[in-house]
Amino acid sequence: MGETLTLPAHYYRQHDADLGADVPGRGYAGWTTRMLDVPLESTALVSMHAWNPGLVDEIPPGPGSPYDGWFRMVEYLPRAMRISQDVFPPLLHAARQADLTVIHVGSSESYTASYDEYRRIKGMAGPEPESARGAVEDTTKKQWQADRGRQMTGAHNQPDISAGFKHIDFAPQAIPQAGEPVVINSHQLNAVCREREIWHLIYIGFAINWCLLASPGGMIDMGRKGYVCSTIRQATTAVENGESCTEEWAKEIALWRVALMFGYVFDVDPVIDALGQLSDE
């Protein structure tokens, strides 16, 4: 048997609803913790959409930034900046020292294509399989999609967002090192995981209820392919709304969803400590 990380793993007991109560769900036992032996060779730390807004001179943080509109729409960016600066460096260092596979999921070839490992994996994976044709093209549908985009972002913010995305790249704290896999979709991520016989993915990055969940390479796609998908509470944040942002309830709901649908929720300090113990051996 290979090396393991013994970690406290949080999960949610979605039982037993109190069938005699006005609100049955209040009877659920809720969150608890078990000690879990996590196989090192079968696990990867997946850094997904760890972008650079606010962390580089090209995309300075607001207010007063040339890209204020981006920061006005994506309220979690200051939290992502703090996590990138404070959590990512010690976590990635510990993973690398312990020889835990680190995989980087980018959002486009605009900033991944320069990496040797991206080009290798793209060639190894080959073209994505053709999928069934989707919804028919329709002018009303296109109008609705355009309207929804403006409704979400605010039309006045869209020029800043579009301009900012021209500078999108890995955050300085999350730049892939030589030999680390770089991918942009589920097809490529699956290929590299099968190459390395990995079945457990621990996601970090932004955001837990958005890209990490539903973008190519995210938990929905990989869960359907049979992967166990976990996360680290302190190494991610969520897209919040005006009602949820103070207490970060969207993040809490997303972590609950991970625990029910995909895998486990870990805390960063025990992960770093366990990795450190392996690297000291």
PDB file of C-alpha atoms in Angstrom:
ATOM      1  CA  MET A   1       0.000   0.000   0.000  1.00  0.00           C
ATOM      2  CA  GLY A   2       1.284   3.477  -0.861  1.00  0.00           C
ATOM      3  CA  GLU A   3       1.599   6.516   1.343  1.00  0.00           C
ATOM      4  CA  THR A   4      -1.533   8.042   2.831  1.00  0.00           C
ATOM      5  CA  LEU A   5      -2.567  11.340   4.366  1.00  0.00           C
ATOM      6  CA  THR A   6      -4.615  10.815   7.507  1.00  0.00           C
ATOM      7  CA  LEU A   7      -6.999  13.760   7.543  1.00  0.00           C
ATOM      8  CA  PRO A   8     -10.093  14.902   9.410  1.00  0.00           C
ATOM      9  CA  ALA A   9     -12.741  14.833   6.684  1.00  0.00           C
ATOM     10  CA  HIS A  10     -15.998  16.716   7.117  1.00  0.00           C
ATOM     11  CA  TYR A  11     -19.252  15.326   5.767  1.00  0.00           C
ATOM     12  CA  TYR A  12     -22.962  15.990   6.255  1.00  0.00           C
ATOM     13  CA  ARG A  13     -25.493  13.548   7.683  1.00  0.00           C
ATOM     14  CA  GLN A  14     -28.636  14.241   5.651  1.00  0.00           C
ATOM     15  CA  HIS A  15     -30.719  12.133   8.043  1.00  0.00           C
ATOM     16  CA  ASP A  16     -33.056  11.708   9.888  1.00  0.00           C
ATOM     17  CA  ALA A  17     -35.712  14.256   9.122  1.00  0.00           C
ATOM     18  CA  ASP A  18     -38.213  14.582  11.956  1.00  0.00           C
ATOM     19  CA  LEU A  19     -41.381  13.504  10.177  1.00  0.00           C
ATOM     20  CA  GLY A  20     -43.583  14.801  12.971  1.00  0.00           C
ATOM     21  CA  ALA A  21     -42.123  18.312  12.990  1.00  0.00           C
ATOM     22  CA  ASP A  22     -43.361  21.395  11.140  1.00  0.00           C
ATOM     23  CA  VAL A  23     -39.919  21.654   9.504  1.00  0.00           C
ATOM     24  CA  PRO A  24     -38.714  18.033   9.152  1.00  0.00           C
ATOM     25  CA  GLY A  25     -35.215  18.934   7.990  1.00  0.00           C
ATOM     26  CA  ARG A  26     -34.340  20.446  11.350  1.00  0.00           C
ATOM     27  CA  GLY A  27     -33.996  16.902  12.573  1.00  0.00           C
ATOM     28  CA  TYR A  28     -30.966  16.217  10.375  1.00  0.00           C
ATOM     29  CA  ALA A  29     -27.844  15.231  12.294  1.00  0.00           C
ATOM     30  CA  GLY A  30     -25.793  17.642  10.144  1.00  0.00           C
ATOM     31  CA  TRP A  31     -22.035  18.101   9.930  1.00  0.00           C
ATOM     32  CA  THR A  32     -19.603  15.695  11.512  1.00  0.00           C
ATOM     33  CA  THR A  33     -16.009  14.553  11.000  1.00  0.00           C
ATOM     34  CA  ARG A  34     -14.253  11.260  10.432  1.00  0.00           C
ATOM     35  CA  MET A  35     -10.586  10.425  10.129  1.00  0.00           C
ATOM     36  CA  LEU A  36      -9.871   9.418   6.555  1.00  0.00           C
ATOM     37  CA  ASP A  37      -6.803   7.774   5.040  1.00  0.00           C
ATOM     38  CA  VAL A  38      -6.349   9.598   1.733  1.00  0.00           C
ATOM     39  CA  PRO A  39      -4.114   7.699  -0.728  1.00  0.00           C
ATOM     40  CA  LEU A  40      -1.410  10.053  -1.951  1.00  0.00           C
ATOM     41  CA  GLU A  41      -0.805   8.416  -5.330  1.00  0.00           C
ATOM     42  CA  SER A  42      -4.527   8.348  -6.180  1.00  0.00           C
ATOM     43  CA  THR A  43      -5.124  11.987  -5.224  1.00  0.00           C
ATOM     44  CA  ALA A  44      -4.435  15.298  -6.963  1.00  0.00           C
ATOM     45  CA  LEU A  45      -4.652  18.863  -5.730  1.00  0.00           C
ATOM     46  CA  VAL A  46      -6.575  20.641  -8.496  1.00  0.00           C
ATOM     47  CA  SER A  47      -5.980  24.398  -8.689  1.00  0.00           C
ATOM     48  CA  MET A  48      -8.821  25.651 -10.862  1.00  0.00           C
ATOM     49  CA  HIS A  49      -9.367  29.137 -12.284  1.00  0.00           C
ATOM     50  CA  ALA A  50      -6.891  30.696  -9.875  1.00  0.00           C
ATOM     51  CA  TRP A  51      -6.815  33.952 -11.808  1.00  0.00           C
ATOM     52  CA  ASN A  52      -4.723  37.100 -11.423  1.00  0.00           C
ATOM     53  CA  PRO A  53      -7.173  40.067 -11.053  1.00  0.00           C
ATOM     54  CA  GLY A  54      -5.948  42.355  -8.299  1.00  0.00           C
ATOM     55  CA  LEU A  55      -2.661  40.503  -7.968  1.00  0.00           C
ATOM     56  CA  VAL A  56      -0.695  41.960 -10.887  1.00  0.00           C
ATOM     57  CA  ASP A  57      -0.014  45.463 -12.123  1.00  0.00           C
ATOM     58  CA  GLU A  58      -1.884  44.781 -15.370  1.00  0.00           C
ATOM     59  CA  ILE A  59      -5.167  44.287 -13.459  1.00  0.00           C
ATOM     60  CA  PRO A  60      -4.903  46.439 -10.326  1.00  0.00           C
ATOM     61  CA  PRO A  61      -7.669  46.179  -7.736  1.00  0.00           C
ATOM     62  CA  GLY A  62     -10.454  48.734  -7.403  1.00  0.00           C
ATOM     63  CA  PRO A  63     -11.555  51.320  -6.547  1.00  0.00           C
ATOM     64  CA  GLY A  64      -9.805  53.496  -9.074  1.00  0.00           C
ATOM     65  CA  SER A  65      -8.734  50.540 -11.191  1.00  0.00           C
ATOM     66  CA  PRO A  66      -9.108  50.762 -14.966  1.00  0.00           C
ATOM     67  CA  TYR A  67     -11.224  47.635 -14.501  1.00  0.00           C
ATOM     68  CA  ASP A  68     -13.457  48.834 -11.671  1.00  0.00           C
ATOM     69  CA  GLY A  69     -16.458  47.378 -13.462  1.00  0.00           C
ATOM     70  CA  TRP A  70     -15.044  43.870 -13.062  1.00  0.00           C
ATOM     71  CA  PHE A  71     -14.570  44.337  -9.325  1.00  0.00           C
ATOM     72  CA  ARG A  72     -18.039  45.884  -8.978  1.00  0.00           C
ATOM     73  CA  MET A  73     -19.590  42.789 -10.510  1.00  0.00           C
ATOM     74  CA  VAL A  74     -17.335  40.068  -9.013  1.00  0.00           C
ATOM     75  CA  GLU A  75     -17.522  40.925  -5.331  1.00  0.00           C
ATOM     76  CA  TYR A  76     -15.506  37.875  -4.265  1.00  0.00           C
ATOM     77  CA  LEU A  77     -12.279  39.079  -5.917  1.00  0.00           C
ATOM     78  CA  PRO A  78     -10.879  40.654  -2.711  1.00  0.00           C
ATOM     79  CA  ARG A  79     -11.460  37.343  -0.905  1.00  0.00           C
ATOM     80  CA  ALA A  80      -9.824  35.433  -3.753  1.00  0.00           C
ATOM     81  CA  MET A  81      -6.840  37.773  -3.588  1.00  0.00           C
ATOM     82  CA  ARG A  82      -6.372  37.111   0.139  1.00  0.00           C
ATOM     83  CA  ILE A  83      -6.673  33.351  -0.355  1.00  0.00           C
ATOM     84  CA  SER A  84      -4.191  33.426  -3.243  1.00  0.00           C
ATOM     85  CA  GLN A  85      -1.691  35.395  -1.179  1.00  0.00           C
ATOM     86  CA  ASP A  86      -2.111  33.691   2.204  1.00  0.00           C
ATOM     87  CA  VAL A  87      -3.338  30.136   1.599  1.00  0.00           C
ATOM     88  CA  PHE A  88      -2.054  29.060  -1.795  1.00  0.00           C
ATOM     89  CA  PRO A  89       1.714  29.462  -1.186  1.00  0.00           C
ATOM     90  CA  PRO A  90       2.023  27.230   1.907  1.00  0.00           C
ATOM     91  CA  LEU A  91      -0.492  24.713   0.572  1.00  0.00           C
ATOM     92  CA  LEU A  92       1.133  24.346  -2.855  1.00  0.00           C
ATOM     93  CA  HIS A  93       4.600  24.231  -1.296  1.00  0.00           C
ATOM     94  CA  ALA A  94       3.545  21.432   1.051  1.00  0.00           C
ATOM     95  CA  ALA A  95       1.925  19.489  -1.794  1.00  0.00           C
ATOM     96  CA  ARG A  96       5.026  19.753  -3.963  1.00  0.00           C
ATOM     97  CA  GLN A  97       7.375  18.794  -1.138  1.00  0.00           C
ATOM     98  CA  ALA A  98       5.313  15.661  -0.477  1.00  0.00           C
ATOM     99  CA  ASP A  99       5.074  14.767  -4.196  1.00  0.00           C
ATOM    100  CA  LEU A 100       1.302  15.144  -4.275  1.00  0.00           C
ATOM    101  CA  THR A 101       0.224  15.658  -7.888  1.00  0.00           C
ATOM    102  CA  VAL A 102      -0.763  19.277  -8.555  1.00  0.00           C
ATOM    103  CA  ILE A 103      -2.970  19.849 -11.595  1.00  0.00           C
ATOM    104  CA  HIS A 104      -3.840  23.290 -12.956  1.00  0.00           C
ATOM    105  CA  VAL A 105      -7.179  23.867 -14.694  1.00  0.00           C
ATOM    106  CA  GLY A 106      -7.139  27.040 -16.777  1.00  0.00           C
ATOM    107  CA  SER A 107     -10.090  28.617 -18.525  1.00  0.00           C
ATOM    108  CA  SER A 108      -8.656  29.008 -22.039  1.00  0.00           C
ATOM    109  CA  GLU A 109      -5.633  28.461 -24.234  1.00  0.00           C
ATOM    110  CA  SER A 110      -4.971  32.206 -24.159  1.00  0.00           C
ATOM    111  CA  TYR A 111      -2.721  31.606 -21.163  1.00  0.00           C
ATOM    112  CA  THR A 112      -2.214  27.821 -21.001  1.00  0.00           C
ATOM    113  CA  ALA A 113      -0.894  27.175 -24.517  1.00  0.00           C
ATOM    114  CA  SER A 114       2.642  28.284 -23.637  1.00  0.00           C
ATOM    115  CA  TYR A 115       3.091  25.409 -21.161  1.00  0.00           C
ATOM    116  CA  ASP A 116       4.794  22.225 -22.365  1.00  0.00           C
ATOM    117  CA  GLU A 117       2.553  20.059 -20.195  1.00  0.00           C
ATOM    118  CA  TYR A 118      -0.568  21.638 -21.656  1.00  0.00           C
ATOM    119  CA  ARG A 119       0.561  20.871 -25.194  1.00  0.00           C
ATOM    120  CA  ARG A 120       1.560  17.321 -24.231  1.00  0.00           C
ATOM    121  CA  ILE A 121      -1.737  16.578 -22.498  1.00  0.00           C
ATOM    122  CA  LYS A 122      -3.781  18.143 -25.289  1.00  0.00           C
ATOM    123  CA  GLY A 123      -2.054  15.851 -27.770  1.00  0.00           C
ATOM    124  CA  MET A 124      -2.393  12.809 -25.518  1.00  0.00           C
ATOM    125  CA  ALA A 125      -6.096  13.428 -24.893  1.00  0.00           C
ATOM    126  CA  GLY A 126      -6.887  14.136 -28.520  1.00  0.00           C
ATOM    127  CA  PRO A 127     -10.005  15.977 -29.684  1.00  0.00           C
ATOM    128  CA  GLU A 128     -12.995  16.054 -27.385  1.00  0.00           C
ATOM    129  CA  PRO A 129     -15.659  13.500 -28.358  1.00  0.00           C
ATOM    130  CA  GLU A 130     -18.506  14.971 -30.347  1.00  0.00           C
ATOM    131  CA  SER A 131     -21.582  15.571 -28.234  1.00  0.00           C
ATOM    132  CA  ALA A 132     -25.190  15.428 -29.299  1.00  0.00           C
ATOM    133  CA  ARG A 133     -26.457  18.603 -30.929  1.00  0.00           C
ATOM    134  CA  GLY A 134     -28.118  20.903 -28.442  1.00  0.00           C
ATOM    135  CA  ALA A 135     -30.839  23.525 -28.571  1.00  0.00           C
ATOM    136  CA  VAL A 136     -31.817  24.885 -31.952  1.00  0.00           C
ATOM    137  CA  GLU A 137     -30.620  28.323 -32.943  1.00  0.00           C
ATOM    138  CA  ASP A 138     -33.273  30.963 -32.448  1.00  0.00           C
ATOM    139  CA  THR A 139     -33.198  34.752 -32.492  1.00  0.00           C
ATOM    140  CA  THR A 140     -35.304  35.028 -29.328  1.00  0.00           C
ATOM    141  CA  LYS A 141     -33.013  32.631 -27.486  1.00  0.00           C
ATOM    142  CA  LYS A 142     -29.985  34.711 -28.507  1.00  0.00           C
ATOM    143  CA  GLN A 143     -31.701  37.872 -27.308  1.00  0.00           C
ATOM    144  CA  TRP A 144     -32.554  36.292 -23.965  1.00  0.00           C
ATOM    145  CA  GLN A 145     -28.935  35.172 -23.535  1.00  0.00           C
ATOM    146  CA  ALA A 146     -27.646  38.654 -24.313  1.00  0.00           C
ATOM    147  CA  ASP A 147     -30.196  40.203 -21.964  1.00  0.00           C
ATOM    148  CA  ARG A 148     -29.285  37.820 -19.167  1.00  0.00           C
ATOM    149  CA  GLY A 149     -25.619  38.701 -19.516  1.00  0.00           C
ATOM    150  CA  ARG A 150     -26.358  42.406 -19.195  1.00  0.00           C
ATOM    151  CA  GLN A 151     -28.785  41.799 -16.333  1.00  0.00           C
ATOM    152  CA  MET A 152     -26.149  39.880 -14.381  1.00  0.00           C
ATOM    153  CA  THR A 153     -23.128  42.090 -14.958  1.00  0.00           C
ATOM    154  CA  GLY A 154     -24.658  45.505 -15.580  1.00  0.00           C
ATOM    155  CA  ALA A 155     -24.187  46.854 -19.086  1.00  0.00           C
ATOM    156  CA  HIS A 156     -21.994  49.674 -17.757  1.00  0.00           C
ATOM    157  CA  ASN A 157     -19.533  47.106 -16.326  1.00  0.00           C
ATOM    158  CA  GLN A 158     -19.154  44.958 -19.422  1.00  0.00           C
ATOM    159  CA  PRO A 159     -16.430  47.029 -21.142  1.00  0.00           C
ATOM    160  CA  ASP A 160     -14.200  46.808 -18.039  1.00  0.00           C
ATOM    161  CA  ILE A 161     -14.760  43.060 -17.758  1.00  0.00           C
ATOM    162  CA  SER A 162     -13.987  42.460 -21.434  1.00  0.00           C
ATOM    163  CA  ALA A 163     -10.864  44.609 -21.252  1.00  0.00           C
ATOM    164  CA  GLY A 164      -9.669  42.919 -18.061  1.00  0.00           C
ATOM    165  CA  PHE A 165     -10.027  39.441 -19.508  1.00  0.00           C
ATOM    166  CA  LYS A 166      -7.413  40.303 -22.117  1.00  0.00           C
ATOM    167  CA  HIS A 167      -4.865  40.135 -19.271  1.00  0.00           C
ATOM    168  CA  ILE A 168      -6.182  36.962 -17.643  1.00  0.00           C
ATOM    169  CA  ASP A 169      -3.492  34.518 -16.519  1.00  0.00           C
ATOM    170  CA  PHE A 170      -2.583  32.295 -13.597  1.00  0.00           C
ATOM    171  CA  ALA A 171      -2.205  34.178 -10.327  1.00  0.00           C
ATOM    172  CA  PRO A 172       1.467  34.677  -9.415  1.00  0.00           C
ATOM    173  CA  GLN A 173       0.955  32.352  -6.437  1.00  0.00           C
ATOM    174  CA  ALA A 174      -0.570  29.613  -8.630  1.00  0.00           C
ATOM    175  CA  ILE A 175       1.774  29.462 -11.632  1.00  0.00           C
ATOM    176  CA  PRO A 176       2.376  25.859 -12.761  1.00  0.00           C
ATOM    177  CA  GLN A 177       5.822  24.504 -12.114  1.00  0.00           C
ATOM    178  CA  ALA A 178       7.749  22.411 -14.620  1.00  0.00           C
ATOM    179  CA  GLY A 179       6.154  19.001 -15.089  1.00  0.00           C
ATOM    180  CA  GLU A 180       2.824  19.886 -13.477  1.00  0.00           C
ATOM    181  CA  PRO A 181      -0.197  19.058 -15.640  1.00  0.00           C
ATOM    182  CA  VAL A 182      -2.089  21.971 -17.204  1.00  0.00           C
ATOM    183  CA  VAL A 183      -5.542  21.438 -18.765  1.00  0.00           C
ATOM    184  CA  ILE A 184      -8.592  23.472 -19.753  1.00  0.00           C
ATOM    185  CA  ASN A 185     -11.442  20.950 -19.884  1.00  0.00           C
ATOM    186  CA  SER A 186     -12.847  17.726 -18.460  1.00  0.00           C
ATOM    187  CA  HIS A 187     -11.615  15.630 -21.386  1.00  0.00           C
ATOM    188  CA  GLN A 188      -8.011  16.673 -20.773  1.00  0.00           C
ATOM    189  CA  LEU A 189      -8.318  16.411 -16.979  1.00  0.00           C
ATOM    190  CA  ASN A 190      -9.705  12.899 -17.290  1.00  0.00           C
ATOM    191  CA  ALA A 191      -6.854  11.931 -19.620  1.00  0.00           C
ATOM    192  CA  VAL A 192      -4.127  13.040 -17.218  1.00  0.00           C
ATOM    193  CA  CYS A 193      -5.891  11.470 -14.229  1.00  0.00           C
ATOM    194  CA  ARG A 194      -6.175   8.143 -16.038  1.00  0.00           C
ATOM    195  CA  GLU A 195      -2.522   8.411 -17.041  1.00  0.00           C
ATOM    196  CA  ARG A 196      -1.570   8.756 -13.370  1.00  0.00           C
ATOM    197  CA  GLU A 197      -4.313   6.456 -11.969  1.00  0.00           C
ATOM    198  CA  ILE A 198      -5.810   9.312  -9.950  1.00  0.00           C
ATOM    199  CA  TRP A 199      -9.445   9.075  -8.812  1.00  0.00           C
ATOM    200  CA  HIS A 200      -9.641  11.637  -5.975  1.00  0.00           C
ATOM    201  CA  LEU A 201      -9.522  15.353  -6.822  1.00  0.00           C
ATOM    202  CA  ILE A 202      -9.165  18.030  -4.125  1.00  0.00           C
ATOM    203  CA  TYR A 203     -10.292  21.300  -5.691  1.00  0.00           C
ATOM    204  CA  ILE A 204      -9.015  24.720  -4.704  1.00  0.00           C
ATOM    205  CA  GLY A 205      -9.589  28.020  -6.504  1.00  0.00           C
ATOM    206  CA  PHE A 206     -12.537  30.141  -7.507  1.00  0.00           C
ATOM    207  CA  ALA A 207     -15.383  29.864  -7.112  1.00  0.00           C
ATOM    208  CA  ILE A 208     -16.716  26.791  -5.307  1.00  0.00           C
ATOM    209  CA  ASN A 209     -20.325  27.319  -6.435  1.00  0.00           C
ATOM    210  CA  TRP A 210     -19.499  28.472  -9.959  1.00  0.00           C
ATOM    211  CA  CYS A 211     -16.425  27.436 -11.968  1.00  0.00           C
ATOM    212  CA  LEU A 212     -15.266  24.671  -9.616  1.00  0.00           C
ATOM    213  CA  LEU A 213     -18.744  23.227  -9.782  1.00  0.00           C
ATOM    214  CA  ALA A 214     -19.913  23.683 -13.358  1.00  0.00           C
ATOM    215  CA  SER A 215     -17.108  24.848 -15.683  1.00  0.00           C
ATOM    216  CA  PRO A 216     -15.250  22.363 -17.901  1.00  0.00           C
ATOM    217  CA  GLY A 217     -13.026  20.365 -15.555  1.00  0.00           C
ATOM    218  CA  GLY A 218     -15.307  21.037 -12.596  1.00  0.00           C
ATOM    219  CA  MET A 219     -16.986  18.701 -10.142  1.00  0.00           C
ATOM    220  CA  ILE A 220     -20.180  18.041 -12.083  1.00  0.00           C
ATOM    221  CA  ASP A 221     -18.313  16.789 -15.148  1.00  0.00           C
ATOM    222  CA  MET A 222     -15.712  14.854 -13.185  1.00  0.00           C
ATOM    223  CA  GLY A 223     -18.243  13.412 -10.757  1.00  0.00           C
ATOM    224  CA  ARG A 224     -20.155  11.997 -13.718  1.00  0.00           C
ATOM    225  CA  LYS A 225     -16.931  10.338 -14.839  1.00  0.00           C
ATOM    226  CA  GLY A 226     -16.646   8.577 -11.485  1.00  0.00           C
ATOM    227  CA  TYR A 227     -14.179  10.823  -9.658  1.00  0.00           C
ATOM    228  CA  VAL A 228     -14.465  11.663  -5.968  1.00  0.00           C
ATOM    229  CA  CYS A 229     -14.271  15.450  -5.773  1.00  0.00           C
ATOM    230  CA  SER A 230     -13.370  17.141  -2.490  1.00  0.00           C
ATOM    231  CA  THR A 231     -12.344  20.647  -1.495  1.00  0.00           C
ATOM    232  CA  ILE A 232     -10.464  22.645   1.152  1.00  0.00           C
ATOM    233  CA  ARG A 233     -12.652  25.171   2.960  1.00  0.00           C
ATOM    234  CA  GLN A 234     -10.016  27.877   3.367  1.00  0.00           C
ATOM    235  CA  ALA A 235      -8.687  27.553  -0.200  1.00  0.00           C
ATOM    236  CA  THR A 236     -11.829  28.668  -1.998  1.00  0.00           C
ATOM    237  CA  THR A 237     -14.647  31.183  -1.852  1.00  0.00           C
ATOM    238  CA  ALA A 238     -18.047  31.548  -3.500  1.00  0.00           C
ATOM    239  CA  VAL A 239     -20.075  33.843  -5.695  1.00  0.00           C
ATOM    240  CA  GLU A 240     -22.367  35.577  -3.187  1.00  0.00           C
ATOM    241  CA  ASN A 241     -25.381  37.836  -3.551  1.00  0.00           C
ATOM    242  CA  GLY A 242     -26.325  40.933  -1.599  1.00  0.00           C
ATOM    243  CA  GLU A 243     -28.267  38.899   0.922  1.00  0.00           C
ATOM    244  CA  SER A 244     -25.643  36.179   1.466  1.00  0.00           C
ATOM    245  CA  CYS A 245     -22.327  38.024   1.283  1.00  0.00           C
ATOM    246  CA  THR A 246     -21.994  39.148   4.911  1.00  0.00           C
ATOM    247  CA  GLU A 247     -22.102  35.605   6.300  1.00  0.00           C
ATOM    248  CA  GLU A 248     -20.955  33.930   3.043  1.00  0.00           C
ATOM    249  CA  TRP A 249     -23.956  31.639   3.056  1.00  0.00           C
ATOM    250  CA  ALA A 250     -23.516  30.731  -0.611  1.00  0.00           C
ATOM    251  CA  LYS A 251     -20.147  29.228   0.302  1.00  0.00           C
ATOM    252  CA  GLU A 252     -21.694  27.297   3.175  1.00  0.00           C
ATOM    253  CA  ILE A 253     -24.379  25.869   0.897  1.00  0.00           C
ATOM    254  CA  ALA A 254     -21.741  24.983  -1.708  1.00  0.00           C
ATOM    255  CA  LEU A 255     -19.603  23.134   0.856  1.00  0.00           C
ATOM    256  CA  TRP A 256     -22.692  21.219   1.985  1.00  0.00           C
ATOM    257  CA  ARG A 257     -23.362  20.332  -1.654  1.00  0.00           C
ATOM    258  CA  VAL A 258     -19.789  19.071  -2.105  1.00  0.00           C
ATOM    259  CA  ALA A 259     -20.168  16.876   0.964  1.00  0.00           C
ATOM    260  CA  LEU A 260     -23.464  15.412  -0.247  1.00  0.00           C
ATOM    261  CA  MET A 261     -22.796  15.006  -3.964  1.00  0.00           C
ATOM    262  CA  PHE A 262     -19.068  14.766  -4.616  1.00  0.00           C
ATOM    263  CA  GLY A 263     -16.620  14.062  -1.785  1.00  0.00           C
ATOM    264  CA  TYR A 264     -15.313  15.547   1.461  1.00  0.00           C
ATOM    265  CA  VAL A 265     -14.500  18.966   2.889  1.00  0.00           C
ATOM    266  CA  PHE A 266     -11.046  19.344   4.437  1.00  0.00           C
ATOM    267  CA  ASP A 267      -9.387  22.139   6.431  1.00  0.00           C
ATOM    268  CA  VAL A 268      -6.130  23.579   5.184  1.00  0.00           C
ATOM    269  CA  ASP A 269      -3.971  23.320   8.340  1.00  0.00           C
ATOM    270  CA  PRO A 270      -4.408  19.540   8.782  1.00  0.00           C
ATOM    271  CA  VAL A 271      -3.733  19.055   5.061  1.00  0.00           C
ATOM    272  CA  ILE A 272      -0.492  21.062   5.249  1.00  0.00           C
ATOM    273  CA  ASP A 273       0.553  19.270   8.456  1.00  0.00           C
ATOM    274  CA  ALA A 274      -0.090  15.830   6.987  1.00  0.00           C
ATOM    275  CA  LEU A 275       1.810  16.700   3.814  1.00  0.00           C
ATOM    276  CA  GLY A 276       4.657  18.037   5.913  1.00  0.00           C
ATOM    277  CA  GLN A 277       4.887  14.789   7.842  1.00  0.00           C
ATOM    278  CA  LEU A 278       5.244  12.866   4.577  1.00  0.00           C
ATOM    279  CA  SER A 279       7.931  15.178   3.241  1.00  0.00           C
ATOM    280  CA  ASP A 280       9.900  14.839   6.525  1.00  0.00           C
ATOM    281  CA  GLU A 281      10.000  11.043   6.333  1.00  0.00           C
TER     282      GLU A 281
END
